[in-house]
Coordinates of C-alpha atoms in Angstrom, one line a residue:
M16 CA -50.2 17.7 -1.6
Y17 CA -48.7 14.2 -1.1
R18 CA -46.8 13.6 2.1
P19 CA -44.7 10.5 2.7
D20 CA -46.0 8.1 5.3
F21 CA -43.3 7.7 7.9
S22 CA -45.6 6.1 10.5
P23 CA -44.1 3.5 12.8
L24 CA -46.1 0.8 10.9
R25 CA -44.7 2.0 7.6
R26 CA -41.1 2.1 8.9
S27 CA -41.5 -1.4 10.3
S28 CA -42.8 -2.8 7.0
L29 CA -39.7 -1.4 5.2
A30 CA -37.2 -2.3 7.9
R31 CA -37.8 -6.1 7.7
P32 CA -37.0 -6.6 4.0
L33 CA -34.0 -4.3 4.3
R34 CA -32.7 -6.2 7.3
L35 CA -33.2 -9.6 5.5
A36 CA -31.4 -8.2 2.4
F37 CA -28.5 -7.1 4.6
Y38 CA -28.2 -10.5 6.3
A39 CA -28.4 -12.2 2.9
V40 CA -25.5 -10.1 1.5
L41 CA -23.5 -10.6 4.7
A42 CA -24.0 -14.3 4.5
L43 CA -22.9 -14.3 0.9
L44 CA -19.8 -12.4 1.7
L45 CA -18.9 -14.6 4.7
L46 CA -19.5 -17.9 2.9
P47 CA -16.1 -18.1 1.1
Y48 CA -14.3 -17.6 4.4
L49 CA -16.2 -20.5 5.9
L50 CA -15.7 -22.7 2.8
T51 CA -12.0 -22.1 3.0
L52 CA -11.9 -23.8 6.3
L53 CA -13.7 -26.8 4.8
Y54 CA -11.2 -26.9 1.9
T55 CA -8.5 -27.9 4.2
V56 CA -9.8 -31.4 3.8
V57 CA -12.5 -31.2 1.0
N58 CA -11.4 -31.0 -2.6
P59 CA -13.2 -28.0 -4.2
V60 CA -14.4 -27.1 -7.7
S61 CA -14.1 -23.7 -9.3
T62 CA -17.0 -21.3 -10.1
L63 CA -16.2 -21.8 -13.8
M64 CA -16.6 -25.6 -13.4
V65 CA -19.9 -25.1 -11.7
W66 CA -21.1 -22.7 -14.4
R67 CA -20.1 -25.0 -17.2
T68 CA -21.9 -27.9 -15.5
V69 CA -25.1 -25.9 -14.9
T70 CA -25.1 -24.7 -18.5
G71 CA -24.6 -28.2 -19.9
Q72 CA -21.0 -27.7 -21.1
R73 CA -18.2 -30.2 -20.9
V74 CA -16.1 -30.5 -17.7
E75 CA -13.3 -32.9 -17.3
R76 CA -11.3 -33.0 -14.1
Q77 CA -9.7 -35.8 -12.1
W78 CA -8.3 -34.6 -8.8
V79 CA -4.8 -35.8 -8.1
P80 CA -2.8 -35.0 -4.9
L81 CA 0.3 -32.9 -5.2
N82 CA 2.6 -36.0 -4.6
R83 CA 1.1 -37.5 -7.8
I84 CA 2.1 -34.4 -9.9
S85 CA 5.5 -34.1 -11.4
P86 CA 7.5 -31.6 -9.2
A87 CA 8.5 -29.8 -12.4
L88 CA 4.9 -28.5 -12.8
P89 CA 4.5 -26.6 -9.5
L90 CA 8.0 -25.3 -9.7
T91 CA 7.5 -24.0 -13.2
V92 CA 4.1 -22.5 -12.3
V93 CA 5.7 -20.6 -9.4
I94 CA 8.5 -19.4 -11.7
S95 CA 6.0 -18.2 -14.3
E96 CA 3.1 -17.0 -12.2
D97 CA 4.3 -16.0 -8.8
G98 CA 8.0 -16.0 -8.0
R99 CA 7.6 -15.0 -4.4
F100 CA 4.8 -17.5 -3.7
C101 CA 6.7 -19.1 -0.8
T102 CA 7.4 -15.8 1.0
H103 CA 4.4 -13.5 0.7
A104 CA 1.2 -13.8 2.7
G105 CA -1.2 -14.3 -0.2
V106 CA -0.8 -10.9 -1.8
D107 CA 2.6 -9.8 -3.2
F108 CA 2.5 -6.1 -2.4
T109 CA 5.8 -5.4 -4.2
E110 CA 4.4 -6.7 -7.5
L111 CA 1.1 -5.0 -6.7
N112 CA 2.8 -1.6 -6.4
N113 CA 4.7 -2.2 -9.6
A114 CA 1.4 -3.1 -11.4
I115 CA -0.3 0.1 -10.0
E116 CA 2.6 2.3 -11.1
D117 CA 2.5 0.8 -14.6
A118 CA -1.2 1.3 -15.0
E119 CA -3.0 4.5 -15.9
G120 CA -5.8 3.6 -13.5
L121 CA -7.0 0.8 -11.3
E122 CA -9.1 -0.6 -14.1
D123 CA -6.1 -0.8 -16.4
M124 CA -4.0 -2.6 -13.8
R125 CA -2.4 -5.8 -15.1
G126 CA -0.2 -8.3 -13.4
G127 CA 0.6 -8.5 -9.7
S128 CA -1.9 -11.3 -9.1
T129 CA -0.5 -14.1 -7.0
I130 CA -1.3 -17.8 -7.2
T131 CA -3.3 -17.4 -4.0
Q132 CA -5.3 -14.6 -5.5
Q133 CA -6.0 -16.7 -8.5
V134 CA -7.2 -19.5 -6.2
A135 CA -9.6 -17.0 -4.5
K136 CA -10.9 -15.8 -7.9
N137 CA -11.3 -19.3 -9.3
L138 CA -13.0 -20.7 -6.2
F139 CA -15.3 -17.8 -5.2
L140 CA -15.4 -15.0 -7.7
W141 CA -15.5 -14.3 -11.5
G142 CA -13.1 -13.5 -14.3
G143 CA -12.4 -10.2 -16.0
R144 CA -10.8 -7.0 -14.7
S145 CA -13.0 -5.4 -12.0
I146 CA -12.3 -3.1 -9.1
V147 CA -15.1 -4.8 -7.1
R148 CA -13.6 -8.2 -7.8
K149 CA -10.2 -7.1 -6.7
A150 CA -11.6 -5.6 -3.5
L151 CA -13.2 -8.9 -2.7
E152 CA -10.1 -10.9 -3.8
F153 CA -7.4 -9.3 -1.7
P154 CA -8.9 -10.1 1.8
L155 CA -9.9 -13.6 0.6
A156 CA -6.3 -14.3 -0.6
L157 CA -4.9 -13.2 2.8
W158 CA -7.4 -15.4 4.6
I159 CA -6.7 -18.4 2.3
D160 CA -2.9 -18.0 3.0
L161 CA -3.6 -17.8 6.7
V162 CA -5.9 -20.9 6.8
L163 CA -4.3 -23.2 4.2
S164 CA -0.7 -24.3 3.9
K165 CA 1.3 -23.3 0.8
R166 CA 1.3 -26.9 -0.3
R167 CA -2.5 -27.2 -0.1
I168 CA -2.9 -23.9 -1.9
M169 CA -0.7 -25.1 -4.7
E170 CA -2.6 -28.5 -4.8
I171 CA -5.9 -26.7 -5.1
Y172 CA -4.6 -24.4 -7.8
L173 CA -3.2 -27.2 -10.0
N174 CA -6.5 -29.1 -9.7
I175 CA -8.8 -26.2 -10.6
A176 CA -6.8 -24.3 -13.2
E177 CA -8.3 -24.4 -16.7
W178 CA -5.9 -26.3 -18.9
G179 CA -7.7 -26.8 -22.2
P180 CA -10.2 -25.2 -24.7
D181 CA -13.0 -27.6 -24.0
G182 CA -13.5 -27.8 -20.3
E183 CA -10.3 -29.5 -19.2
F184 CA -9.5 -28.5 -15.6
G185 CA -6.6 -29.6 -13.5
A186 CA -3.1 -30.8 -14.2
E187 CA -4.2 -34.4 -14.9
A188 CA -6.7 -33.5 -17.6
G189 CA -4.3 -31.0 -19.0
A190 CA -1.4 -33.4 -19.2
R191 CA -3.5 -36.2 -20.7
R192 CA -5.0 -33.9 -23.3
A193 CA -1.7 -32.2 -24.3
F194 CA 0.8 -35.1 -24.0
G195 CA -1.2 -38.3 -23.5
R196 CA 0.3 -39.0 -20.1
S197 CA -0.5 -38.4 -16.5
A198 CA 0.6 -35.4 -14.6
D199 CA 3.0 -37.5 -12.6
G200 CA 5.0 -38.3 -15.8
L201 CA 5.5 -34.7 -17.1
S202 CA 9.0 -33.8 -18.2
R203 CA 10.4 -30.4 -17.4
N204 CA 9.7 -29.0 -20.9
Q205 CA 6.1 -30.4 -20.8
A206 CA 5.5 -28.8 -17.4
A207 CA 6.8 -25.5 -18.7
S208 CA 4.5 -25.8 -21.8
L209 CA 1.5 -26.3 -19.5
A210 CA 2.6 -23.3 -17.4
A211 CA 2.8 -21.2 -20.5
M212 CA -0.8 -22.0 -21.3
L213 CA -2.2 -20.7 -18.0
P214 CA -3.0 -17.0 -19.0
N215 CA -5.2 -18.2 -21.8
P216 CA -5.7 -22.0 -22.2
V217 CA -8.2 -21.4 -25.0
T218 CA -5.7 -19.8 -27.4
R219 CA -2.5 -21.3 -26.1
D220 CA -2.3 -25.0 -26.7
A221 CA 0.6 -27.2 -25.5
R222 CA -0.6 -30.0 -27.7
R223 CA -0.1 -27.8 -30.8
P224 CA 2.4 -25.2 -29.5
G225 CA 3.1 -22.1 -31.6
P226 CA 6.4 -20.2 -31.7
G227 CA 5.3 -18.0 -28.8
L228 CA 4.3 -20.8 -26.5
R229 CA 7.5 -22.7 -27.3
R230 CA 9.6 -19.6 -26.5
L231 CA 7.9 -19.1 -23.2
A232 CA 8.2 -22.7 -22.3
G233 CA 11.9 -22.6 -22.9
L234 CA 12.2 -19.5 -20.9
Y235 CA 10.3 -20.9 -17.9
E236 CA 12.2 -24.2 -18.1
G237 CA 15.5 -22.4 -17.9
R238 CA 14.4 -20.2 -15.0
A239 CA 13.1 -23.2 -13.1
G240 CA 16.4 -25.0 -13.6
R241 CA 18.3 -22.0 -12.2
S242 CA 15.9 -21.5 -9.2
P243 CA 14.8 -24.9 -7.8
E244 CA 14.5 -23.3 -4.4
A245 CA 11.5 -21.1 -5.5
A246 CA 9.1 -24.0 -4.6
N247 CA 10.8 -25.2 -1.4
C248 CA 7.7 -24.4 0.6
I249 CA 5.7 -27.1 -1.2
K250 CA 8.3 -29.8 -1.4
S251 CA 7.8 -33.2 0.2
V252 CA 9.5 -36.6 0.1
R253 CA 8.3 -38.5 -3.0

């Protein structure tokens, strides 16, 4: 009858690869936290940009600092994506609780994702709904909010967000594709149209807006006009 060999030599030969695998996983989990420190001064790219580059797909992105982006865009993005961006610590637990209550289960949960969580996802994780991704995303968002200023978080978000159907990333590429002008020259309605694209820039096109996108853009533009203080935490003298 076969009996497992649990001799010290056998245990030692198994322990080393398991230990190496543990350290490799630990390093992979810690890497985003270390990179976040680097991103206080280094301009990052998203995982989707890296994937498209590796697979030979088109990527267009020109990084522009926040002071070279029309103030209408970050304000409208806050209004449309994360109204409490300036007051929460990376995760909006009020919206999160509402999303959980509206969902039948965690896998069906929609909404409740802050701009900071989207930055965490775009920089370090993957798309799609996943409990595992959310579990990794929450502490990352809290860390990003702790390490980076709100202004820097918004600057990164506007420069890594996907803003077109053919590899256009960032506000500058999105503005030039949709309106033939730089992000600095966006009108309030154009900014609202770009903000309305963000959930799905492949099917929502500010260059050829359908009735739904035009309706959302008008709604966001009106809300932004009534709540200019929503983006006070990222304002600077231009």
